[in-house]
Amino acid sequence: MWRITRTMMKRDARMMMPAGLAIVIGTIFMCLTLLFGNVANASMRREISMDAGHANYAVTSRRDQDQPILLDEFNGKGLSKLRGVSGLRPDVDLMVDTEANGQSSKGILAIVGARQELMPIDLDRGQWPDSDDQVVLPHSVANRLQAGLGDKVRLHLSSAMLPGGDSDSAQDSSSKERLVDQGTVDLTISGISKSHGGKYDDFGGAVVLTGTRIDRLLSMAGMVGLESPPVGNIYLQVDGQGKELQNTLQNISRYVPDGYRLEDRRAMEDRLLSEQTGNVVNFMTVFLMTFGVLAMVVAALVIANTFQIMVARQRRYLALLRVIGADRWQIRAGVLQQALLLGVISSLVGILLAMGLMGLAGCLGLHSGTMKLELLLTPTALLVPFVLGVLATLVAAFGSTRTAIRVRPLEALQPVDHQESGSRKRTGLLISILLAASGLVFVIWSSWRVTELVRTNSGNTVQASNQQELLLGLAVLGVLLIFLGALIGARRWIPALLCCLGRLVSKIGPSCRVGVANIARNPSRVAATGVALLIGVTLVSTLATGAVTAKRTLFKDIDQRYSVDIEISGQGLNKRNVRAIERVEGVADAELVQRFNAKVESGGPSQASMTVYALDASRIRRVLHADLGPGMQRSDALLVSTRTISKHSGYRDGSQLKLSIADPQADDEREKEADARRTLTGVFAGFGGLNNSGVYAITDSRNVAGIDTKTHEIWIRTQGDRDAALLLDDIRQAVGEHDDMAMSGGLTQMRTWSETIDSLLAIMVALLGVAVIIALIGVSNTLMMSVLERRRETATLRAIGMSSVQVRRSLGVEACMIALGASLAGIVLGTLFGWIGAYQVFVPLGSVTFTVPWSTFALILPVALLAAVAASVLPAREAVKVSPIEALSDD
């Protein structure tokens, strides 16, 4: 039977190529996903264990350890003298200040020097310090100090590290200055360091000192005994293997302090990966694998269609096998053997291609963010795609075995032009209707319930959020049931839809009539192909509809929450910047606004903090999107935002608020005491989105006259529909460089959300593109089957005068009809599903703005039609090769 199976596969090899290609693409995607997961896992491990350098063991503190061991308590010398311990570095971080050439750099991380293998930073040039009077500086610090190798640098511990570092009293400040003077040393720069990741990135490296020098610095600063710094981890380089390694580890265990443990690097990375990332790599891999499984499902539909046609073509051969003694189980085994061979070969090809692609990416030095792509093989990355590819092929072909074992021996005596039976069971239709109806009930009830939940929300946001998540899950279940019902009933409604479209198309010409007739001839095969394309288009349409509805709803909510389009904060902002901004295209108005910190002394919650913005009353309305009411008619009005205070906050509309107002940048005690007091009338007004730190208010700048402030903001009102990213970039260039400059406001929020949603949509549509490509292979496969199955019919058409162009055109019409019908149905279903999901998620924000992504749909239909035409090229080329003489052949 195996020999017969191979012979039949060779005969139908061309027919099975599209099915094999579908499995190859699905396997490539799944294998690349797992290989990418390996790269992400390895990159994450390197990132979280960067501080360990290349240490192979570490003594780490337990999570329940409240009191870490202090440096003075750690017996590092005894541990380093153990046989088998070739290197040791305690993880102690110090903060130091440096000075050279009249320049200074403060608050730099300093670490203990050790062997290169244990260092968490790299040496850019020079050498590590081998004497106590040498130091290694980060590259950025050396540039700031204008110092190089061999130059002298003055160094001392930062005052924040010294005993009493948190105190601001004059006595403690004087004591700290004395300790700093005592602990100041002059060192020679022996090397320049650079960071390769981890916590030293912000410093561009780290200051490296010898262990003895650090001990002396701590001793001179009085940081000994209980004042010495804590030790986080101890990183070790342990040599040896086997029994020798076990003896070394046992000796090390004797030096492990209470509350600490000895771990190898792998165990430490596993623990840190679980604690710090929450298995985000596994989640990302599972997320991507979901799309891989979807691609396999679509591939299975293509395979099932292929085997159905293949069994139909082999009916006479199968009947002959029955005549010569083959039983039903042998026939079934023969079909499954073909599927097994196809699945194994296709899966292996897909895995090899995926390995080649990832290896090529590594050779080219490609990277994704901070991850450098490389080929990292694991059994899971190879076995999972292989097993799933083979299983998908076997499961897809299993349905065809039922048709194969029903072949009667008598069919060997007569030519068979197999067509579908006209009698169809109503069970599938009934199941599809029940599923769709159940899903519709779930969707309607969950939508009504979430609306009532938002309307009657009593303030228990946690409980409401939990209920909303349950209702969202119920709505998703309803959508899945509706979609599943649509897929099960596709053999009924897809041919009916194509029949309706065909009535219009068939009037165009004879080629169109032939193409429409070919679709009506075998509706089951056409429905199976349409389902494959329907899945991809529906999911893409759902994502596009949900994304555009989310953007419109969020933008509407942001417009209501943010009264200022763009808010710029930073040091040194002035009117010159305002004039430069006003010249930017898309800016309607810009104003320089004073900002003060205030405390309530009376008339409201005592000593409550408040941010007060001051601007001429006539200009406030020019930059603010808000209905301020009659509040600004009072000269002493203080407009308090109603969006930042609760009903029981202690503020009252119209109350006299006595405020203590000061400059936010006042850092000297004398400056803070020189603040001014004003009594203003608090008036509630509906504006918001100005400050995320608490209660804020706006007043006329005349009410704060005489109070100096160095803190200003620029408020901008925009006009027109210019692209937000370009507008913000132009404004940033107009303002120039300022310390601590930040841009916020409604427009920046819109840009952030828009970029986030667009990025997610692009990623997910790209992932779904794999399934769509496989579905288009299914369209080509269906057309090829149609050509191979109807060679005599095609020959007859050629004999009666149909040209090769008309034959090609008829196949193109057939492909376009399938693509058009599936795309239209997918767009309708996707739009409804996207609206359902968006409503469930965004109804708490208020009214949901249901939107149709016309631009996306305008792209889907032409792309689907063009792809369908491309899919018909090879089948059409095969069809025009048919000679008219074949119309006279018996088989």
PDB file of C-alpha atoms in Angstrom, residues 376-475:
ATOM      1  CA  LEU A 376      19.406  30.216  18.884  1.00  0.00           C
ATOM      2  CA  LEU A 377      18.090  26.677  18.443  1.00  0.00           C
ATOM      3  CA  THR A 378      16.093  24.855  21.104  1.00  0.00           C
ATOM      4  CA  PRO A 379      14.142  21.575  20.874  1.00  0.00           C
ATOM      5  CA  THR A 380      10.886  23.478  21.354  1.00  0.00           C
ATOM      6  CA  ALA A 381      11.573  25.830  18.439  1.00  0.00           C
ATOM      7  CA  LEU A 382      12.060  22.836  16.132  1.00  0.00           C
ATOM      8  CA  LEU A 383       9.606  20.251  17.429  1.00  0.00           C
ATOM      9  CA  VAL A 384       6.512  22.432  17.989  1.00  0.00           C
ATOM     10  CA  PRO A 385       6.267  23.735  14.378  1.00  0.00           C
ATOM     11  CA  PHE A 386       7.041  20.267  13.020  1.00  0.00           C
ATOM     12  CA  VAL A 387       4.423  18.506  15.140  1.00  0.00           C
ATOM     13  CA  LEU A 388       1.764  21.172  14.528  1.00  0.00           C
ATOM     14  CA  GLY A 389       2.454  21.183  10.790  1.00  0.00           C
ATOM     15  CA  VAL A 390       2.111  17.404  10.548  1.00  0.00           C
ATOM     16  CA  LEU A 391      -0.961  17.320  12.798  1.00  0.00           C
ATOM     17  CA  ALA A 392      -2.656  20.114  10.833  1.00  0.00           C
ATOM     18  CA  THR A 393      -2.108  18.152   7.619  1.00  0.00           C
ATOM     19  CA  LEU A 394      -3.407  14.881   9.077  1.00  0.00           C
ATOM     20  CA  VAL A 395      -6.462  16.491  10.681  1.00  0.00           C
ATOM     21  CA  ALA A 396      -7.281  18.391   7.495  1.00  0.00           C
ATOM     22  CA  ALA A 397      -6.991  15.235   5.395  1.00  0.00           C
ATOM     23  CA  PHE A 398      -8.989  13.063   7.786  1.00  0.00           C
ATOM     24  CA  GLY A 399     -12.307  14.365   6.467  1.00  0.00           C
ATOM     25  CA  SER A 400     -11.320  13.245   2.967  1.00  0.00           C
ATOM     26  CA  THR A 401     -10.761   9.691   4.177  1.00  0.00           C
ATOM     27  CA  ARG A 402     -14.474   9.432   4.901  1.00  0.00           C
ATOM     28  CA  THR A 403     -15.154  10.156   1.238  1.00  0.00           C
ATOM     29  CA  ALA A 404     -12.435   7.700   0.164  1.00  0.00           C
ATOM     30  CA  ILE A 405     -13.781   4.725   2.132  1.00  0.00           C
ATOM     31  CA  ARG A 406     -17.247   5.267   0.663  1.00  0.00           C
ATOM     32  CA  VAL A 407     -16.003   4.573  -2.863  1.00  0.00           C
ATOM     33  CA  ARG A 408     -17.742   1.458  -4.229  1.00  0.00           C
ATOM     34  CA  PRO A 409     -15.906  -1.163  -6.307  1.00  0.00           C
ATOM     35  CA  LEU A 410     -18.483  -0.747  -9.111  1.00  0.00           C
ATOM     36  CA  GLU A 411     -17.180   2.781  -9.769  1.00  0.00           C
ATOM     37  CA  ALA A 412     -14.122   1.189 -11.387  1.00  0.00           C
ATOM     38  CA  LEU A 413     -16.319   0.105 -14.308  1.00  0.00           C
ATOM     39  CA  GLN A 414     -17.589   3.540 -15.328  1.00  0.00           C
ATOM     40  CA  PRO A 415     -16.154   7.028 -15.948  1.00  0.00           C
ATOM     41  CA  VAL A 416     -16.868   9.278 -13.019  1.00  0.00           C
ATOM     42  CA  ASP A 417     -17.342  13.018 -13.237  1.00  0.00           C
ATOM     43  CA  HIS A 418     -17.739  13.500  -9.522  1.00  0.00           C
ATOM     44  CA  GLN A 419     -20.002  16.226  -8.348  1.00  0.00           C
ATOM     45  CA  GLU A 420     -21.429  17.035  -4.985  1.00  0.00           C
ATOM     46  CA  SER A 421     -24.599  15.322  -3.951  1.00  0.00           C
ATOM     47  CA  GLY A 422     -27.645  17.519  -4.252  1.00  0.00           C
ATOM     48  CA  SER A 423     -29.006  16.345  -0.922  1.00  0.00           C
ATOM     49  CA  ARG A 424     -27.489  18.264   1.970  1.00  0.00           C
ATOM     50  CA  LYS A 425     -27.967  17.617   5.586  1.00  0.00           C
ATOM     51  CA  ARG A 426     -29.659  20.338   7.529  1.00  0.00           C
ATOM     52  CA  THR A 427     -27.722  19.570  10.693  1.00  0.00           C
ATOM     53  CA  GLY A 428     -24.888  21.969   9.870  1.00  0.00           C
ATOM     54  CA  LEU A 429     -27.307  24.755   9.019  1.00  0.00           C
ATOM     55  CA  LEU A 430     -29.231  24.216  12.251  1.00  0.00           C
ATOM     56  CA  ILE A 431     -26.037  24.245  14.327  1.00  0.00           C
ATOM     57  CA  SER A 432     -24.819  27.429  12.646  1.00  0.00           C
ATOM     58  CA  ILE A 433     -28.143  29.180  13.303  1.00  0.00           C
ATOM     59  CA  LEU A 434     -28.142  28.100  16.964  1.00  0.00           C
ATOM     60  CA  LEU A 435     -24.552  29.277  17.470  1.00  0.00           C
ATOM     61  CA  ALA A 436     -25.162  32.631  15.798  1.00  0.00           C
ATOM     62  CA  ALA A 437     -28.396  33.184  17.742  1.00  0.00           C
ATOM     63  CA  SER A 438     -26.707  32.301  21.061  1.00  0.00           C
ATOM     64  CA  GLY A 439     -23.825  34.644  20.305  1.00  0.00           C
ATOM     65  CA  LEU A 440     -26.214  37.434  19.388  1.00  0.00           C
ATOM     66  CA  VAL A 441     -28.028  37.009  22.715  1.00  0.00           C
ATOM     67  CA  PHE A 442     -24.721  37.197  24.616  1.00  0.00           C
ATOM     68  CA  VAL A 443     -23.660  40.335  22.732  1.00  0.00           C
ATOM     69  CA  ILE A 444     -26.985  42.141  23.213  1.00  0.00           C
ATOM     70  CA  TRP A 445     -27.241  41.261  26.912  1.00  0.00           C
ATOM     71  CA  SER A 446     -23.601  42.181  27.720  1.00  0.00           C
ATOM     72  CA  SER A 447     -23.923  45.498  25.839  1.00  0.00           C
ATOM     73  CA  TRP A 448     -27.122  46.366  27.695  1.00  0.00           C
ATOM     74  CA  ARG A 449     -25.608  45.319  31.016  1.00  0.00           C
ATOM     75  CA  VAL A 450     -22.413  47.347  30.593  1.00  0.00           C
ATOM     76  CA  THR A 451     -24.504  50.396  29.691  1.00  0.00           C
ATOM     77  CA  GLU A 452     -26.528  49.986  32.871  1.00  0.00           C
ATOM     78  CA  LEU A 453     -23.345  49.426  34.880  1.00  0.00           C
ATOM     79  CA  VAL A 454     -21.864  52.723  33.693  1.00  0.00           C
ATOM     80  CA  ARG A 455     -25.124  54.592  34.230  1.00  0.00           C
ATOM     81  CA  THR A 456     -25.651  53.302  37.796  1.00  0.00           C
ATOM     82  CA  ASN A 457     -22.000  53.261  38.887  1.00  0.00           C
ATOM     83  CA  SER A 458     -21.973  54.132  42.592  1.00  0.00           C
ATOM     84  CA  GLY A 459     -18.271  54.934  42.782  1.00  0.00           C
ATOM     85  CA  ASN A 460     -16.918  51.436  43.459  1.00  0.00           C
ATOM     86  CA  THR A 461     -14.510  51.563  40.533  1.00  0.00           C
ATOM     87  CA  VAL A 462     -12.796  48.251  41.367  1.00  0.00           C
ATOM     88  CA  GLN A 463     -16.042  46.304  41.428  1.00  0.00           C
ATOM     89  CA  ALA A 464     -17.279  48.076  38.290  1.00  0.00           C
ATOM     90  CA  SER A 465     -14.000  47.325  36.515  1.00  0.00           C
ATOM     91  CA  ASN A 466     -14.218  43.634  37.409  1.00  0.00           C
ATOM     92  CA  GLN A 467     -17.798  43.446  36.169  1.00  0.00           C
ATOM     93  CA  GLN A 468     -16.852  45.251  32.971  1.00  0.00           C
ATOM     94  CA  GLU A 469     -14.070  42.726  32.314  1.00  0.00           C
ATOM     95  CA  LEU A 470     -16.535  39.852  32.770  1.00  0.00           C
ATOM     96  CA  LEU A 471     -19.019  41.495  30.416  1.00  0.00           C
ATOM     97  CA  LEU A 472     -16.258  42.102  27.874  1.00  0.00           C
ATOM     98  CA  GLY A 473     -15.352  38.424  28.046  1.00  0.00           C
ATOM     99  CA  LEU A 474     -19.006  37.510  27.538  1.00  0.00           C
ATOM    100  CA  ALA A 475     -19.222  39.826  24.515  1.00  0.00           C
TER     101      ALA A 475
END
